[in-house]
Amino acid sequence: MQRSLSISAKLLLAGTALGTASVAVAQEKSADQDIIIVTAQKRAQNLQDVPVAITALGTEKLRDLQVSALEDAVKFLPSVTIQTVGPGFSQIYFRGVANGENANHSASLPTVGTYLDEMPITTIQGALDIHAYDLARVEALAGPQGTLYGASSMAGTVKMVTNPPDYASSYGAMDFELNSVAHGGVGGTVEGFYNARLSDHAALRLVGWYTHDGGYIDNIPGSRTYPTSGITQTNAPFVKNNYNDVDTYGGRAALGIELDDNWTIRPTVMGQVQIANGSFAQERSSAVTGDLQTVQYNPEYSKDQWLQVALTIEGKIGSWDLVATGGHLWRKDQVQSDYSDYAYFYDALYGSGAYFYDNNGALVSPNQYIDGGDKYKRWFGEVRISSPQDAPVRFIGGLFAQRQQHEITQNYIVDGIADINVVPGTASDIWLTRQTRIDRDYAAFGEVTFDLTSKLSFTGGARLYRYKNSLAGFFGYAANFSSKTGVSACFGPAIVDGTPCTNLDKTTADTSAIYKGNLTYKVTPDVMVYATFSQGFRPGGINRRGTLPPYRPDTLDNYEIGWKTKFGSVTFNGAIYQENWKDIQLSFLGENGLTEIRNAGIARIRGIEADLAYRSGGFTLNMAGSYNNATIRRDFCLIANPTFDCSLPSTQGTANALLAPAGSQLPVTAKFKGNAVARYEFPLGSWEGHVQSAVSYIGKRRSDLRTYENQIKGDFPAYTTLDLSFGVKRDGLRFELFATNLFDKRGIVNSGVQCLETTCGDPNNVSATGGVFYDYVIKPRIIGIKAGFDF
């Protein structure tokens, strides 16, 4: 059955892999021919008139597709890939622009920008895991969006747009869900909103939600004996079935006030708390573990909480539109995680257990665990103006500034070790990371569009930017434990609270510009073709290791031709592109497990994306697919040099090594990804009924850019999922039965180990009983029922 389903899915989707741009999977029913309004170019426009590759999922579509989080939406965004290690820890990629970054707190920023309404909310940790309720739409803008969106929108941008307050009337809705996850627990959701009309010119919209996701990973009994000390460790206190359950609750309040015919203000407050127990990976099958099982020896837990406050002012100065927007985001997370594999493998392979003893000199268990936390403070402001959109020459431009401060704390703890080996000021840390990272970004941007004829227009744009990023604080061991790192490497007193001294204080900055050019030709009112050159960039940053210089920005040049067409009941949009990725910020774990980043690569992505939508009566069919051939164009060396010749030694005279030859496929993204959604709506007595099926396919993916490490990890296999639903509605009442991942596939979206792959993951480490890999899999089959009502 698995093979036949996969082949059928490929045949169904193959015809869609001819381009990309947009139509969307997001077709919302309206009296006006399925018009979808998006804000991709910082103003409201019909999606079919925007010469940008966009997929948009609107309010109804998000509900119909059982989307409750961004991870669910990605299945239906053909250009987008997601990697996750659990709620609140996800990274998004567009069009294959990924090299396997480990999302370390001190490493590169993401390649994709995420926005909540007008505010950028991209953090080093990844996208906010926003519960998808009462969203107007999710917009996925493929390709560099650097001119209008700036830093970290190098490969694309994801916008989550909320429903605004409505002045017309007061109304609301409540929705409920009860579900069961295969091999796991029971979950459910309660969510609702109320739009209060305060006057003809004021309204308040209140939204709230609570959801419980049942767990499906079992932490089964296990034990291990550390070779040096002979101490045996068991995980008895942490054994539990379905131990990765999640609770999420949050809300939003948005006020809209029309001051007069020209000016409107919209303050918004939104926040969420997400508590996740356990971990979200299954250990690769062994003599001990099986499907959806793991053996963990320490507490695993995360709590992610954030609050966003934003204000948008819109008005007119003469015939020109002005938008002033700003906001503040506070995010805080607490994380506990197991790190005992690191302790065990280093003891088994290198005898490191001999260094862990108490004040009396007796050996103690080298078991390690992590108690960490992050605090983010982010503010941003943007002012932009735009000329009348019906003029033959149109302009949009403005000023932008943002600053994010990230307080990083990670305690690597070994209980009971001697005081002389404890990092000063901590209870039992063998290693402490406590740093302050500040990322600043300032820009002036603008785009001008000229109507050369009644059908042909040209757009030119530029963004002048300056970034300044710094990293300061402490990382490492106590002086007695290491003579090279930690306290031994300090050069000054503590400048970050809670640290014994300072061994890191670096800043990097740069000023440059990126550009955009576009030609758009309207063949008919319903047929448009365009050609675009656009650029994106990602800011440079700091390498913590003192011997390495800061890493520079990397850039993406995009050459794209696309089309948007509508022929009666059929909409077909697409694009063909080549993207050249230069000065790639390649990151990997080096000595002491420190992430190292080097500008050491050049890559090329050639691809095609497409969306096809058909509607006839009560039947709709949406198909979308993408093909990306993403490869590095020069050898990737352990130590970068200008000639990309890995046979040459480093400037320090040390030996070099070839990590991946030219032509190697970039990791994470499949060559082919696609989906198809078929829906039929029909009368059922006095009710309106519907049935829907949604199939999603993602192809085989390389897990790591480096050849040897990829051999250890292995490729991520292709997988196909099928979702089904049946529902009825009448007079504001609605009921629905649904199943997601009906055939209960184990699609792998990420994989990892607790230390170097060659240490903790290498199956040839026989003396350490082989490697331990953790595969993060998609959710098993979920069957549920929904009920809701409008009022």
Coordinates of N, CA, C and O in Angstrom, one line a residue, residues 189-309:
T189 N -8.8 21.0 21.7 CA -8.6 22.4 21.6 C -9.9 23.1 21.9 O -11.0 22.6 21.6
V190 N -9.8 24.3 22.6 CA -10.9 25.2 22.8 C -10.4 26.6 22.3 O -9.3 27.0 22.7
E191 N -11.1 27.2 21.4 CA -10.7 28.5 20.8 C -11.9 29.3 20.4 O -12.9 28.8 20.1
G192 N -11.7 30.6 20.5 CA -12.8 31.5 20.1 C -12.4 32.9 19.9 O -11.3 33.3 20.3
F193 N -13.3 33.7 19.3 CA -13.0 35.1 19.1 C -14.3 35.9 19.2 O -15.4 35.3 19.0
Y194 N -14.2 37.1 19.6 CA -15.3 38.0 19.6 C -14.9 39.4 19.0 O -13.9 40.0 19.4
N195 N -15.7 39.8 18.0 CA -15.4 41.1 17.4 C -16.5 42.1 17.9 O -17.7 41.9 17.6
A196 N -16.1 43.1 18.7 CA -17.0 44.0 19.3 C -17.0 45.3 18.6 O -16.0 46.0 18.5
R197 N -18.2 45.6 17.9 CA -18.3 46.9 17.3 C -18.6 48.0 18.4 O -19.6 47.9 19.1
L198 N -17.6 48.9 18.6 CA -17.8 49.9 19.6 C -18.5 51.2 19.1 O -19.2 51.8 19.9
S199 N -18.3 51.4 17.8 CA -19.0 52.6 17.2 C -18.9 52.4 15.7 O -18.3 51.4 15.2
D200 N -19.3 53.4 14.9 CA -19.1 53.3 13.5 C -17.7 53.4 13.1 O -17.3 53.0 11.9
H201 N -16.8 53.8 14.0 CA -15.4 54.0 13.7 C -14.5 53.4 14.7 O -13.3 53.7 14.7
A202 N -14.9 52.4 15.4 CA -14.1 51.7 16.4 C -14.6 50.3 16.6 O -15.8 50.1 16.7
A203 N -13.6 49.4 16.8 CA -14.0 48.0 17.0 C -12.8 47.3 17.8 O -11.7 47.7 17.7
L204 N -13.2 46.4 18.6 CA -12.2 45.6 19.4 C -12.4 44.1 19.1 O -13.5 43.6 19.1
R205 N -11.3 43.4 18.8 CA -11.3 42.0 18.4 C -10.5 41.3 19.5 O -9.3 41.5 19.7
L206 N -11.2 40.3 20.2 CA -10.5 39.5 21.2 C -10.5 38.0 20.8 O -11.5 37.5 20.3
V207 N -9.3 37.4 20.9 CA -9.1 36.0 20.5 C -8.4 35.3 21.6 O -7.5 35.8 22.3
G208 N -8.8 34.0 21.8 CA -8.2 33.2 22.8 C -8.2 31.7 22.4 O -9.0 31.3 21.6
W209 N -7.2 31.0 22.9 CA -7.1 29.6 22.6 C -6.4 28.8 23.7 O -5.5 29.3 24.4
Y210 N -6.8 27.5 23.8 CA -6.0 26.5 24.6 C -6.1 25.2 23.8 O -7.1 24.8 23.3
T211 N -4.9 24.6 23.7 CA -4.8 23.3 23.1 C -3.9 22.4 23.8 O -2.9 22.8 24.4
H212 N -4.3 21.1 23.9 CA -3.5 20.1 24.5 C -3.2 19.0 23.4 O -4.1 18.5 22.8
D213 N -1.9 18.8 23.1 CA -1.5 17.8 22.1 C -1.0 16.5 22.9 O -0.1 16.6 23.7
G214 N -1.6 15.4 22.6 CA -1.3 14.2 23.2 C 0.1 13.7 22.8 O 0.5 13.9 21.7
G215 N 0.9 13.1 23.7 CA 2.2 12.6 23.4 C 2.1 11.3 22.6 O 1.1 10.6 22.6
Y216 N 3.3 11.0 22.0 CA 3.3 9.7 21.2 C 4.7 9.1 21.3 O 4.9 8.0 20.7
I217 N 5.7 9.7 22.0 CA 7.0 9.1 22.2 C 7.1 8.5 23.6 O 6.7 9.1 24.5
D218 N 7.5 7.2 23.6 CA 7.7 6.6 24.9 C 9.1 6.6 25.4 O 10.0 6.2 24.6
N219 N 9.4 7.0 26.6 CA 10.7 6.9 27.2 C 10.7 5.6 27.9 O 10.1 5.4 29.0
I220 N 11.4 4.6 27.4 CA 11.3 3.2 27.9 C 12.5 3.0 28.8 O 13.5 3.7 28.8
P221 N 12.4 1.9 29.7 CA 13.5 1.7 30.7 C 14.8 1.3 30.0 O 14.8 0.7 28.9
G222 N 15.9 1.8 30.6 CA 17.2 1.5 30.1 C 18.3 1.8 31.1 O 18.0 2.4 32.2
S223 N 19.5 1.3 30.9 CA 20.6 1.5 31.8 C 21.9 1.5 31.0 O 21.9 1.0 29.9
R224 N 22.9 2.2 31.5 CA 24.2 2.2 30.9 C 25.3 2.3 32.0 O 25.0 2.9 33.1
T225 N 26.4 1.6 31.7 CA 27.5 1.6 32.7 C 28.7 2.4 32.1 O 29.1 2.2 31.0
Y226 N 29.1 3.4 32.8 CA 30.2 4.3 32.4 C 31.5 3.5 32.6 O 31.8 3.0 33.7
P227 N 32.3 3.2 31.5 CA 33.4 2.3 31.6 C 34.5 2.7 32.7 O 35.0 1.8 33.4
T228 N 34.9 4.0 32.8 CA 36.0 4.3 33.6 C 35.6 4.1 35.1 O 36.4 3.5 35.8
S229 N 34.5 4.5 35.5 CA 34.1 4.4 36.9 C 33.3 3.1 37.3 O 33.3 2.7 38.4
G230 N 32.7 2.5 36.3 CA 31.9 1.3 36.5 C 30.6 1.7 37.1 O 29.8 0.8 37.5
I231 N 30.2 2.9 37.1 CA 29.0 3.4 37.7 C 27.8 3.1 36.7 O 28.0 3.5 35.5
T232 N 26.8 2.5 37.1 CA 25.6 2.2 36.3 C 24.5 3.2 36.5 O 24.2 3.5 37.7
Q233 N 24.0 3.7 35.4 CA 22.9 4.7 35.5 C 21.6 4.1 34.9 O 21.7 3.4 33.9
T234 N 20.5 4.4 35.5 CA 19.2 4.0 35.0 C 18.4 5.2 34.8 O 18.6 6.3 35.4
N235 N 17.3 5.0 34.0 CA 16.4 6.2 33.7 C 15.1 5.9 34.4 O 14.1 6.5 34.0
A236 N 15.0 5.1 35.4 CA 13.8 4.7 36.0 C 12.9 5.9 36.4 O 11.7 5.9 36.3
P237 N 13.5 7.0 37.0 CA 12.6 8.1 37.4 C 11.9 8.8 36.2 O 10.9 9.6 36.4
F238 N 12.3 8.6 35.0 CA 11.8 9.3 33.8 C 11.1 8.5 32.8 O 10.7 8.9 31.8
V239 N 10.9 7.2 33.1 CA 10.2 6.3 32.2 C 8.7 6.7 32.2 O 8.1 6.9 33.2
K240 N 8.2 6.8 31.0 CA 6.8 7.3 30.8 C 6.4 7.0 29.4 O 7.1 7.3 28.5
N241 N 5.2 6.6 29.2 CA 4.6 6.5 27.9 C 4.0 7.8 27.5 O 3.5 8.6 28.3
N242 N 4.1 8.1 26.2 CA 3.5 9.3 25.6 C 3.9 10.6 26.4 O 3.1 11.4 26.8
Y243 N 5.3 10.6 26.6 CA 5.7 11.7 27.5 C 6.0 13.0 26.8 O 6.4 13.9 27.5
N244 N 5.8 13.1 25.5 CA 6.0 14.4 24.9 C 4.7 15.2 24.6 O 4.5 15.6 23.5
D245 N 3.9 15.3 25.6 CA 2.6 16.1 25.4 C 2.9 17.6 25.5 O 3.9 18.0 26.1
V246 N 2.0 18.4 24.9 CA 2.2 19.8 24.8 C 0.9 20.5 25.2 O -0.2 20.1 24.8
D247 N 1.1 21.6 26.0 CA 0.0 22.5 26.3 C 0.3 23.9 25.8 O 1.4 24.4 26.1
T248 N -0.6 24.5 25.1 CA -0.5 25.8 24.5 C -1.7 26.7 24.8 O -2.8 26.2 24.6
Y249 N -1.4 27.9 25.3 CA -2.5 28.8 25.5 C -2.1 30.2 25.2 O -0.9 30.5 25.4
G250 N -3.0 31.0 24.7 CA -2.6 32.4 24.4 C -3.8 33.2 24.0 O -5.0 32.7 24.0
G251 N -3.6 34.4 23.6 CA -4.7 35.3 23.2 C -4.2 36.5 22.5 O -3.0 36.8 22.4
R252 N -5.1 37.2 21.9 CA -4.8 38.5 21.2 C -5.9 39.5 21.4 O -7.1 39.1 21.4
A253 N -5.6 40.7 21.5 CA -6.5 41.8 21.6 C -6.1 42.9 20.6 O -4.9 43.3 20.6
A254 N -7.0 43.2 19.7 CA -6.6 44.2 18.6 C -7.7 45.3 18.6 O -8.9 45.0 18.6
L255 N -7.3 46.5 18.7 CA -8.3 47.7 18.6 C -8.1 48.4 17.3 O -6.9 48.7 16.9
G256 N -9.2 48.7 16.7 CA -9.1 49.6 15.5 C -9.9 50.8 15.7 O -11.1 50.8 16.1
I257 N -9.3 52.0 15.4 CA -10.0 53.3 15.6 C -9.8 54.1 14.3 O -8.6 54.4 13.9
E258 N -10.8 54.5 13.7 CA -10.8 55.5 12.6 C -10.9 56.9 13.2 O -12.0 57.3 13.6
L259 N -9.8 57.6 13.1 CA -9.8 59.0 13.7 C -10.6 59.9 12.8 O -11.3 60.8 13.3
D260 N -10.5 59.7 11.5 CA -11.3 60.5 10.5 C -11.3 59.7 9.2 O -11.0 58.5 9.2
D261 N -11.6 60.4 8.2 CA -11.7 59.6 6.9 C -10.3 59.2 6.4 O -10.2 58.3 5.5
N262 N -9.3 59.8 6.9 CA -7.9 59.5 6.4 C -7.0 58.8 7.4 O -6.0 58.2 6.9
W263 N -7.3 58.8 8.7 CA -6.3 58.3 9.6 C -6.9 57.2 10.5 O -8.0 57.3 11.0
T264 N -6.2 56.1 10.6 CA -6.6 54.9 11.4 C -5.4 54.5 12.3 O -4.2 54.5 11.9
I265 N -5.7 54.1 13.5 CA -4.7 53.5 14.4 C -5.1 52.1 14.8 O -6.3 51.9 15.1
R266 N -4.2 51.2 14.9 CA -4.5 49.8 15.3 C -3.4 49.3 16.3 O -2.4 48.8 15.9
P267 N -3.7 49.4 17.6 CA -2.8 48.8 18.6 C -3.2 47.3 18.8 O -4.4 47.0 18.7
T268 N -2.2 46.5 19.0 CA -2.4 45.0 19.1 C -1.5 44.5 20.2 O -0.3 44.9 20.4
V269 N -2.1 43.6 21.0 CA -1.3 42.8 22.0 C -1.6 41.3 21.8 O -2.7 40.9 21.6
M270 N -0.5 40.5 21.7 CA -0.7 39.1 21.4 C 0.4 38.4 22.2 O 1.5 38.8 22.3
G271 N 0.0 37.2 22.8 CA 1.0 36.5 23.6 C 0.6 35.0 23.6 O -0.6 34.6 23.3
Q272 N 1.6 34.2 24.0 CA 1.3 32.7 24.0 C 2.3 32.1 25.0 O 3.5 32.5 25.1
V273 N 1.9 31.0 25.6 CA 2.7 30.2 26.5 C 2.6 28.7 26.0 O 1.5 28.3 25.7
Q274 N 3.7 28.1 25.8 CA 3.7 26.7 25.3 C 4.7 25.9 26.2 O 5.8 26.2 26.3
I275 N 4.1 24.8 26.7 CA 4.8 23.9 27.6 C 4.9 22.6 27.0 O 3.9 21.9 26.7
A276 N 6.1 22.1 26.7 CA 6.3 20.8 26.1 C 7.1 19.9 27.0 O 8.2 20.3 27.5
N277 N 6.6 18.7 27.2 CA 7.3 17.7 28.0 C 8.1 16.8 27.1 O 7.7 16.5 26.0
G278 N 9.1 16.1 27.7 CA 9.8 15.1 26.9 C 10.6 15.7 25.7 O 10.9 16.8 25.6
S279 N 10.9 14.8 24.8 CA 11.5 15.1 23.5 C 10.7 14.6 22.4 O 9.9 13.7 22.6
F280 N 11.0 15.0 21.2 CA 10.1 14.7 20.0 C 10.9 13.9 19.0 O 10.5 13.9 17.8
A281 N 11.8 13.1 19.4 CA 12.6 12.2 18.5 C 12.5 10.8 18.9 O 12.5 10.5 20.1
Q282 N 12.5 9.9 18.0 CA 12.6 8.5 18.3 C 14.0 8.1 18.0 O 14.7 8.6 17.1
E283 N 14.6 7.2 18.9 CA 15.9 6.7 18.6 C 15.8 5.7 17.4 O 14.9 5.0 17.3
R284 N 16.9 5.8 16.6 CA 16.9 4.8 15.5 C 16.8 3.4 16.1 O 17.5 3.1 17.1
S285 N 16.0 2.5 15.4 CA 15.8 1.2 16.0 C 17.1 0.5 16.3 O 18.0 0.5 15.6
S286 N 17.0 -0.2 17.5 CA 18.2 -0.9 18.0 C 17.7 -2.1 18.7 O 16.5 -2.4 18.7
A287 N 18.6 -2.8 19.4 CA 18.2 -3.9 20.2 C 17.3 -3.5 21.4 O 16.6 -4.3 22.0
V288 N 17.4 -2.2 21.7 CA 16.6 -1.7 22.9 C 15.4 -0.9 22.5 O 14.3 -1.1 23.0
T289 N 15.5 0.0 21.5 CA 14.4 0.8 21.1 C 13.7 0.4 19.8 O 14.3 -0.2 19.0
G290 N 12.4 0.7 19.7 CA 11.6 0.5 18.5 C 10.9 1.7 18.1 O 11.3 2.8 18.3
D291 N 9.8 1.5 17.4 CA 9.1 2.6 16.8 C 8.6 3.6 17.9 O 8.0 3.2 18.9
L292 N 8.8 4.9 17.7 CA 8.4 5.9 18.6 C 8.9 5.7 20.1 O 8.1 6.0 21.0
Q293 N 10.1 5.2 20.2 CA 10.7 5.0 21.5 C 12.0 5.6 21.6 O 12.7 5.9 20.6
T294 N 12.4 6.0 22.9 CA 13.7 6.5 23.2 C 14.1 6.1 24.6 O 13.2 5.6 25.4
V295 N 15.4 6.3 24.9 CA 15.8 6.0 26.3 C 16.6 7.3 26.7 O 17.7 7.5 26.3
Q296 N 16.0 8.0 27.6 CA 16.6 9.3 28.1 C 16.8 9.2 29.6 O 15.9 8.7 30.3
Y297 N 17.9 9.8 30.1 CA 18.3 9.6 31.4 C 18.1 10.8 32.3 O 18.5 10.8 33.5
N298 N 17.7 11.9 31.8 CA 17.5 13.2 32.5 C 16.2 13.9 32.1 O 15.6 13.5 31.1
P299 N 15.8 14.8 32.9 CA 14.5 15.5 32.6 C 14.6 16.2 31.3 O 15.7 16.8 30.9
E300 N 13.5 16.2 30.5 CA 13.4 16.9 29.2 C 12.1 17.7 29.2 O 11.0 17.2 29.4
Y301 N 12.3 19.0 29.0 CA 11.1 19.9 29.2 C 11.5 21.2 28.5 O 12.6 21.6 28.4
S302 N 10.4 21.9 28.0 CA 10.7 23.3 27.5 C 9.4 24.1 27.8 O 8.3 23.6 27.8
K303 N 9.6 25.4 28.1 CA 8.5 26.3 28.2 C 8.9 27.6 27.4 O 9.9 28.2 27.7
D304 N 8.1 27.9 26.4 CA 8.3 29.0 25.5 C 7.2 30.0 25.7 O 6.0 29.6 25.5
Q305 N 7.5 31.2 26.1 CA 6.5 32.2 26.3 C 6.9 33.5 25.6 O 8.1 33.9 25.7
W306 N 6.0 34.2 25.0 CA 6.3 35.4 24.3 C 5.1 36.3 24.3 O 3.9 35.9 24.5
L307 N 5.4 37.6 24.2 CA 4.4 38.7 24.2 C 4.8 39.7 23.2 O 6.0 40.2 23.1
Q308 N 3.9 40.1 22.3 CA 4.1 41.1 21.3 C 3.2 42.2 21.5 O 2.0 42.0 21.6
V309 N 3.7 43.4 21.4 CA 2.9 44.7 21.5 C 3.2 45.5 20.2 O 4.4 45.7 20.0

